[in-house]
Amino acid sequence: MGIHVLFWASVFDILSIVYLLRVVIGNKWNGAKPSIGSSLVPLWRTLLGITNALALMNVLTFVIFSFRERMPSAALWFLRIEVVFRFIATLAILFWWKATIDRFLWTQSSIAFVESILFTLAALILRIVQFMQEKLTRRALAATSLTKQQRTLLLSIIVGFFPLSISAVVFVYTEGIQFETSWNFVNVTALTIGYGNTVIHSAAGKIFLITFGNFMLICVAFFILSLKSCLLLPRYTGVKAIVFGGYVFLFILFGAVIFMFLEDWSFLNSIYFVWVTLTTIGYGDVVPSKPLAFEFWMLYVYVAACILATILSVASESMHARVRERVVPVRHSSVNTLAP
């Protein structure tokens, strides 16, 4: 249980930092919308800056020790103290920011900031659980070390975030769009879905996409493969395969129902959108338009696409193997030649 506690604490911790950094990076390009950071007084802006600096140190600490089997106790204590400080600071900033504006606008930036706080809270609770386990057992848990697959997955989240952020900032400048629109575009591009609702018009943007876009695709593919390896989806056969397929269908159905309520779509259009998205076909005729729907899309599509890609791969390999078994090989009769 200890290993799972530390792993999920690390997942929520890194996700909270990634979402917080995304908000900070995007604050400058929110246009006329009130943004966290631009409306803060110097004291709160300084607090946000300190929080970001500590969060980056958290990421750096994890990257340094990600190639080792065990994390030193001093580094583990730093992670615990930092997550407590980040939770208190971000929660205080959110309440202050909400009190200073007349109407709280649920933009993608504000939703991402709230998500960052929720992820931080989850990481804080799990780190407290881990600390209590250590006290009850009166020894440091073996869970201070993660498996190679888990460390690779966490590292891939960090590695994949920065190319996406750089690309989003570049397209803000080259295309004159807001950061939220640019962030959605780079994620849709990196997953090779390509809805077509946002396209590149400038020559500089096209050149950057053709060159740096390859690195962005590689980093996201690295994350997808790491997630696939960490999930370790079993290759079921027979009845187990049918049952597992039922669970996957329920997961797809869950996404369709959520999108149906968030976007006021019909159920047919919603499940059509989910299927078109997860198969990376991306016709673009049905696309989320509300901030909350796109934020849910960010969390849902990466996991769902990984699961569906694995199932399609296993199904196609199984079909190919069965066909090869049933095909009768052609036997060529040998021709005996008489020696002179």
Short mmCIF file of C-alpha atoms in Angstrom, two decimals:
data_model
loop_
_atom_site.label_atom_id
_atom_site.label_comp_id
_atom_site.label_asym_id
_atom_site.label_seq_id
_atom_site.Cartn_x
_atom_site.Cartn_y
_atom_site.Cartn_z
CA MET A 1 0.00 0.00 0.00
CA GLY A 2 2.88 2.36 0.78
CA ILE A 3 4.18 2.35 -2.76
CA HIS A 4 0.76 3.28 -4.12
CA VAL A 5 0.39 6.10 -1.56
CA LEU A 6 3.71 7.68 -2.55
CA PHE A 7 3.04 7.17 -6.25
CA TRP A 8 -0.37 8.83 -6.22
CA ALA A 9 0.92 11.58 -3.94
CA SER A 10 3.66 12.23 -6.49
CA VAL A 11 1.17 12.16 -9.39
CA PHE A 12 -1.14 14.72 -7.76
CA ASP A 13 1.83 16.79 -6.64
CA ILE A 14 3.31 17.07 -10.14
CA LEU A 15 -0.10 17.67 -11.73
CA SER A 16 -0.78 20.51 -9.28
CA ILE A 17 2.60 22.11 -10.09
CA VAL A 18 2.04 21.71 -13.84
CA TYR A 19 -1.40 23.34 -13.63
CA LEU A 20 -0.07 26.14 -11.43
CA LEU A 21 2.79 26.89 -13.82
CA ARG A 22 0.38 26.78 -16.74
CA VAL A 23 -1.79 29.43 -15.04
CA VAL A 24 1.21 31.64 -14.31
CA ILE A 25 2.54 31.33 -17.87
CA GLY A 26 -0.86 32.11 -19.34
CA ASN A 27 -1.74 35.07 -17.11
CA LYS A 28 -0.10 37.60 -19.41
CA TRP A 29 -2.18 36.54 -22.42
CA ASN A 30 -5.70 36.40 -20.98
CA GLY A 31 -6.75 39.58 -22.74
CA ALA A 32 -9.41 41.63 -20.95
CA LYS A 33 -10.45 38.77 -18.68
CA PRO A 34 -9.55 39.11 -14.99
CA SER A 35 -6.60 36.82 -14.29
CA ILE A 36 -4.89 35.50 -11.23
CA GLY A 37 -1.63 37.43 -11.01
CA SER A 38 -2.54 40.52 -13.03
CA SER A 39 -5.11 41.67 -10.45
CA LEU A 40 -3.01 40.86 -7.36
CA VAL A 41 -1.44 43.52 -5.14
CA PRO A 42 2.39 43.37 -4.80
CA LEU A 43 2.22 41.36 -1.54
CA TRP A 44 0.07 38.59 -3.01
CA ARG A 45 2.03 38.67 -6.27
CA THR A 46 5.23 38.13 -4.27
CA LEU A 47 3.60 35.21 -2.46
CA LEU A 48 2.60 33.69 -5.79
CA GLY A 49 6.17 34.14 -7.05
CA ILE A 50 7.61 32.40 -3.97
CA THR A 51 5.08 29.59 -4.39
CA ASN A 52 6.10 29.11 -8.03
CA ALA A 53 9.79 29.12 -7.11
CA LEU A 54 9.28 26.42 -4.47
CA ALA A 55 7.13 24.43 -6.90
CA LEU A 56 9.94 24.51 -9.47
CA MET A 57 12.36 23.36 -6.76
CA ASN A 58 9.94 20.51 -6.06
CA VAL A 59 10.06 19.49 -9.72
CA LEU A 60 13.84 19.84 -9.81
CA THR A 61 14.17 17.70 -6.68
CA PHE A 62 12.09 14.96 -8.23
CA VAL A 63 14.03 15.08 -11.52
CA ILE A 64 17.37 14.83 -9.68
CA PHE A 65 16.32 11.78 -7.68
CA SER A 66 14.13 10.17 -10.37
CA PHE A 67 17.07 8.11 -11.61
CA ARG A 68 17.77 6.68 -8.16
CA GLU A 69 15.94 3.86 -6.45
CA ARG A 70 15.42 5.71 -3.16
CA MET A 71 14.79 9.33 -2.25
CA PRO A 72 16.72 10.78 0.73
CA SER A 73 14.65 11.61 3.80
CA ALA A 74 15.69 15.30 3.58
CA ALA A 75 14.29 15.54 0.04
CA LEU A 76 11.10 13.77 1.11
CA TRP A 77 10.64 16.23 3.98
CA PHE A 78 11.15 19.15 1.60
CA LEU A 79 8.39 17.79 -0.65
CA ARG A 80 6.05 17.50 2.34
CA ILE A 81 6.72 21.04 3.61
CA GLU A 82 6.48 22.51 0.12
CA VAL A 83 3.09 20.94 -0.60
CA VAL A 84 1.70 22.31 2.69
CA PHE A 85 2.95 25.81 1.89
CA ARG A 86 1.67 25.63 -1.70
CA PHE A 87 -1.80 24.56 -0.60
CA ILE A 88 -2.14 27.36 1.99
CA ALA A 89 -0.71 30.01 -0.36
CA THR A 90 -2.78 29.12 -3.42
CA LEU A 91 -5.98 28.79 -1.40
CA ALA A 92 -5.41 32.22 0.20
CA ILE A 93 -4.70 33.77 -3.21
CA LEU A 94 -7.87 32.25 -4.68
CA PHE A 95 -10.09 33.62 -1.90
CA TRP A 96 -8.46 37.05 -2.11
CA TRP A 97 -8.77 37.16 -5.91
CA LYS A 98 -12.41 36.06 -5.79
CA ALA A 99 -13.18 38.80 -3.23
CA THR A 100 -11.61 41.55 -5.35
CA ILE A 101 -13.69 41.06 -8.50
CA ASP A 102 -17.40 41.63 -8.94
CA ARG A 103 -18.10 38.37 -10.71
CA PHE A 104 -15.95 35.25 -10.74
CA LEU A 105 -15.41 34.24 -14.36
CA TRP A 106 -14.92 30.54 -14.94
CA THR A 107 -12.22 30.81 -17.60
CA GLN A 108 -9.83 27.97 -18.31
CA SER A 109 -7.17 29.85 -16.35
CA SER A 110 -9.31 30.14 -13.21
CA ILE A 111 -10.52 26.53 -13.54
CA ALA A 112 -6.92 25.34 -13.89
CA PHE A 113 -5.99 27.29 -10.75
CA VAL A 114 -8.80 25.60 -8.81
CA GLU A 115 -7.70 22.22 -10.20
CA SER A 116 -4.18 22.96 -9.01
CA ILE A 117 -5.49 23.55 -5.49
CA LEU A 118 -7.53 20.32 -5.56
CA PHE A 119 -4.52 18.33 -6.80
CA THR A 120 -2.39 19.92 -4.07
CA LEU A 121 -4.98 18.95 -1.44
CA ALA A 122 -5.00 15.36 -2.68
CA ALA A 123 -1.18 15.22 -2.60
CA LEU A 124 -1.17 16.75 0.90
CA ILE A 125 -3.64 14.17 2.24
CA LEU A 126 -1.66 11.28 0.75
CA ARG A 127 1.63 12.58 2.13
CA ILE A 128 0.02 12.84 5.57
CA VAL A 129 -1.16 9.23 5.20
CA GLN A 130 2.36 8.18 4.28
CA PHE A 131 3.79 10.06 7.29
CA MET A 132 1.29 8.38 9.63
CA GLN A 133 2.21 4.99 8.19
CA GLU A 134 5.86 5.69 8.97
CA LYS A 135 4.98 6.64 12.55
CA LEU A 136 2.79 3.59 13.08
CA THR A 137 5.40 1.19 11.73
CA ARG A 138 8.22 3.16 13.44
CA ARG A 139 10.37 2.96 10.35
CA ALA A 140 10.75 4.67 7.02
CA LEU A 141 8.58 2.89 4.50
CA ALA A 142 10.09 1.02 1.61
CA ALA A 143 7.71 3.18 -0.39
CA THR A 144 10.27 5.98 -0.44
CA SER A 145 11.32 4.32 -3.69
CA LEU A 146 9.12 4.06 -6.76
CA THR A 147 9.24 1.49 -9.53
CA LYS A 148 11.00 2.33 -12.77
CA GLN A 149 7.67 2.53 -14.62
CA GLN A 150 6.24 4.92 -12.03
CA ARG A 151 9.30 7.17 -12.04
CA THR A 152 9.32 7.21 -15.83
CA LEU A 153 5.64 8.19 -15.94
CA LEU A 154 6.12 11.06 -13.49
CA LEU A 155 9.18 12.25 -15.37
CA SER A 156 7.28 12.10 -18.67
CA ILE A 157 4.61 14.47 -17.28
CA ILE A 158 7.30 17.04 -16.52
CA VAL A 159 9.12 16.50 -19.81
CA GLY A 160 5.90 16.74 -21.83
CA PHE A 161 4.63 19.92 -20.14
CA PHE A 162 7.46 22.28 -21.04
CA PRO A 163 7.43 21.76 -24.86
CA LEU A 164 3.65 22.27 -24.82
CA SER A 165 4.04 25.49 -22.80
CA ILE A 166 6.80 26.82 -25.05
CA SER A 167 4.74 26.07 -28.15
CA ALA A 168 1.64 27.73 -26.67
CA VAL A 169 3.59 30.91 -25.87
CA VAL A 170 5.14 31.01 -29.35
CA PHE A 171 1.75 30.66 -31.07
CA VAL A 172 0.37 33.46 -28.87
CA TYR A 173 2.97 35.77 -30.42
CA THR A 174 2.85 34.43 -33.99
CA GLU A 175 -0.93 34.06 -34.31
CA GLY A 176 -2.16 36.81 -31.95
CA ILE A 177 -4.44 34.46 -30.02
CA GLN A 178 -5.03 34.09 -26.28
CA PHE A 179 -2.99 31.61 -24.29
CA GLU A 180 -6.04 29.45 -23.51
CA THR A 181 -6.80 29.02 -27.22
CA SER A 182 -3.14 28.34 -27.96
CA TRP A 183 -2.90 25.81 -25.10
CA ASN A 184 -5.91 23.91 -26.43
CA PHE A 185 -4.43 23.95 -29.93
CA VAL A 186 -1.04 22.49 -28.93
CA ASN A 187 -2.69 19.67 -26.96
CA VAL A 188 -4.99 18.79 -29.86
CA THR A 189 -1.96 18.90 -32.17
CA ALA A 190 0.30 16.86 -29.89
CA LEU A 191 -2.33 14.10 -29.71
CA THR A 192 -2.59 14.18 -33.55
CA ILE A 193 -6.36 14.75 -33.33
CA GLY A 194 -6.48 17.99 -35.32
CA TYR A 195 -10.04 19.26 -34.96
CA GLY A 196 -9.30 22.18 -37.27
CA ASN A 197 -11.13 24.76 -35.16
CA THR A 198 -7.80 26.58 -34.61
CA VAL A 199 -5.23 26.70 -37.41
CA ILE A 200 -1.89 28.36 -38.05
CA HIS A 201 -1.87 31.27 -40.53
CA SER A 202 1.48 33.01 -40.12
CA ALA A 203 4.66 31.83 -41.85
CA ALA A 204 6.60 31.96 -38.57
CA GLY A 205 4.00 29.79 -36.85
CA LYS A 206 4.07 27.21 -39.64
CA ILE A 207 7.87 27.05 -39.61
CA PHE A 208 7.89 26.63 -35.83
CA LEU A 209 5.23 23.91 -35.98
CA ILE A 210 7.09 21.97 -38.68
CA THR A 211 10.38 22.09 -36.76
CA PHE A 212 9.72 22.22 -33.01
CA GLY A 213 6.41 20.41 -33.39
CA ASN A 214 8.28 17.14 -33.96
CA PHE A 215 9.90 17.42 -30.52
CA MET A 216 6.49 18.18 -29.01
CA LEU A 217 5.01 15.05 -30.60
CA ILE A 218 7.91 12.93 -29.32
CA CYS A 219 7.49 14.20 -25.74
CA VAL A 220 3.74 13.49 -25.73
CA ALA A 221 4.33 10.05 -27.27
CA PHE A 222 6.85 9.43 -24.47
CA PHE A 223 4.12 10.23 -21.94
CA ILE A 224 1.56 7.99 -23.67
CA LEU A 225 4.00 5.06 -23.78
CA SER A 226 4.97 5.64 -20.14
CA LEU A 227 1.32 5.70 -19.12
CA LYS A 228 0.66 2.54 -21.12
CA SER A 229 3.60 0.80 -19.45
CA CYS A 230 2.53 1.95 -15.99
CA LEU A 231 -1.07 0.83 -16.46
CA LEU A 232 0.12 -2.62 -17.52
CA LEU A 233 -3.14 -3.44 -19.25
CA PRO A 234 -3.48 -7.24 -19.37
CA ARG A 235 -4.13 -9.08 -22.61
CA TYR A 236 -7.34 -10.87 -21.74
CA THR A 237 -8.84 -13.61 -23.89
CA GLY A 238 -12.26 -15.20 -24.06
CA VAL A 239 -14.79 -14.16 -21.45
CA LYS A 240 -12.29 -11.96 -19.62
CA ALA A 241 -11.71 -9.98 -22.81
CA ILE A 242 -15.46 -9.38 -23.16
CA VAL A 243 -15.73 -8.24 -19.53
CA PHE A 244 -12.74 -5.93 -19.89
CA GLY A 245 -14.20 -4.51 -23.10
CA GLY A 246 -17.39 -3.80 -21.16
CA TYR A 247 -15.45 -1.77 -18.60
CA VAL A 248 -13.78 0.20 -21.38
CA PHE A 249 -17.15 0.88 -22.98
CA LEU A 250 -18.42 2.18 -19.62
CA PHE A 251 -15.39 4.47 -19.42
CA ILE A 252 -16.17 5.84 -22.89
CA LEU A 253 -19.82 6.14 -21.92
CA PHE A 254 -18.81 8.08 -18.80
CA GLY A 255 -16.94 10.63 -20.93
CA ALA A 256 -19.86 10.94 -23.32
CA VAL A 257 -22.32 11.61 -20.48
CA ILE A 258 -20.05 14.28 -18.96
CA PHE A 259 -19.64 16.06 -22.30
CA MET A 260 -23.39 15.80 -22.89
CA PHE A 261 -24.10 17.76 -19.71
CA LEU A 262 -21.20 20.22 -20.01
CA GLU A 263 -21.89 21.15 -23.64
CA ASP A 264 -25.67 20.56 -23.83
CA TRP A 265 -25.17 18.05 -26.63
CA SER A 266 -27.40 15.14 -27.54
CA PHE A 267 -26.16 11.76 -26.36
CA LEU A 268 -25.49 10.67 -29.96
CA ASN A 269 -23.36 13.74 -30.71
CA SER A 270 -21.54 13.33 -27.41
CA ILE A 271 -20.55 9.70 -27.87
CA TYR A 272 -19.77 10.47 -31.54
CA PHE A 273 -17.36 13.20 -30.37
CA VAL A 274 -15.70 10.88 -27.84
CA TRP A 275 -15.16 8.16 -30.45
CA VAL A 276 -13.84 10.58 -33.08
CA THR A 277 -11.48 12.06 -30.48
CA LEU A 278 -10.13 8.85 -28.96
CA THR A 279 -9.46 7.32 -32.37
CA THR A 280 -7.61 10.60 -33.23
CA ILE A 281 -9.72 11.04 -36.37
CA GLY A 282 -10.84 14.50 -35.26
CA TYR A 283 -13.33 15.62 -37.90
CA GLY A 284 -13.86 18.92 -36.07
CA ASP A 285 -17.60 19.18 -36.70
CA VAL A 286 -18.30 18.69 -32.96
CA VAL A 287 -15.81 20.43 -30.63
CA PRO A 288 -16.04 21.59 -26.97
CA SER A 289 -16.56 25.32 -26.62
CA LYS A 290 -17.01 25.83 -22.88
CA PRO A 291 -13.95 26.21 -20.60
CA LEU A 292 -15.03 23.53 -18.13
CA ALA A 293 -15.62 21.03 -20.94
CA PHE A 294 -12.15 21.58 -22.38
CA GLU A 295 -10.55 21.25 -18.94
CA PHE A 296 -12.30 17.90 -18.50
CA TRP A 297 -11.14 17.00 -22.01
CA MET A 298 -7.52 17.59 -20.92
CA LEU A 299 -7.76 15.07 -18.08
CA TYR A 300 -9.94 12.52 -19.86
CA VAL A 301 -8.50 12.24 -23.33
CA TYR A 302 -4.90 11.33 -22.46
CA VAL A 303 -5.89 8.33 -20.33
CA ALA A 304 -8.75 7.27 -22.60
CA ALA A 305 -6.65 7.52 -25.76
CA CYS A 306 -3.95 5.35 -24.16
CA ILE A 307 -6.46 2.67 -23.17
CA LEU A 308 -8.22 2.64 -26.53
CA ALA A 309 -4.92 2.59 -28.46
CA THR A 310 -3.82 -0.44 -26.42
CA ILE A 311 -7.10 -2.26 -27.06
CA LEU A 312 -7.01 -1.57 -30.80
CA SER A 313 -3.39 -2.70 -30.95
CA VAL A 314 -4.10 -5.94 -29.06
CA ALA A 315 -7.24 -6.62 -31.13
CA SER A 316 -5.47 -6.10 -34.46
CA GLU A 317 -2.51 -8.26 -33.38
CA SER A 318 -4.86 -11.01 -32.21
CA MET A 319 -6.80 -10.91 -35.49
CA HIS A 320 -3.58 -11.02 -37.49
CA ALA A 321 -2.31 -14.00 -35.48
CA ARG A 322 -5.58 -15.92 -35.92
CA VAL A 323 -5.61 -15.32 -39.67
CA ARG A 324 -2.02 -16.50 -39.96
CA GLU A 325 -2.88 -19.69 -38.05
CA ARG A 326 -5.80 -20.50 -40.37
CA VAL A 327 -4.01 -19.77 -43.61
CA VAL A 328 -2.70 -23.01 -45.09
CA PRO A 329 0.91 -22.55 -46.11
CA VAL A 330 1.67 -23.26 -49.74
CA ARG A 331 3.96 -26.22 -50.09
CA HIS A 332 6.30 -26.12 -53.03
CA SER A 333 7.22 -29.54 -54.39
CA SER A 334 10.89 -30.00 -54.82
CA VAL A 335 12.16 -30.94 -58.29
CA ASN A 336 14.71 -33.71 -58.29
CA THR A 337 17.28 -33.31 -60.94
CA LEU A 338 19.24 -36.34 -62.13
CA ALA A 339 22.93 -36.06 -62.17
CA PRO A 340 24.43 -36.52 -65.62
#
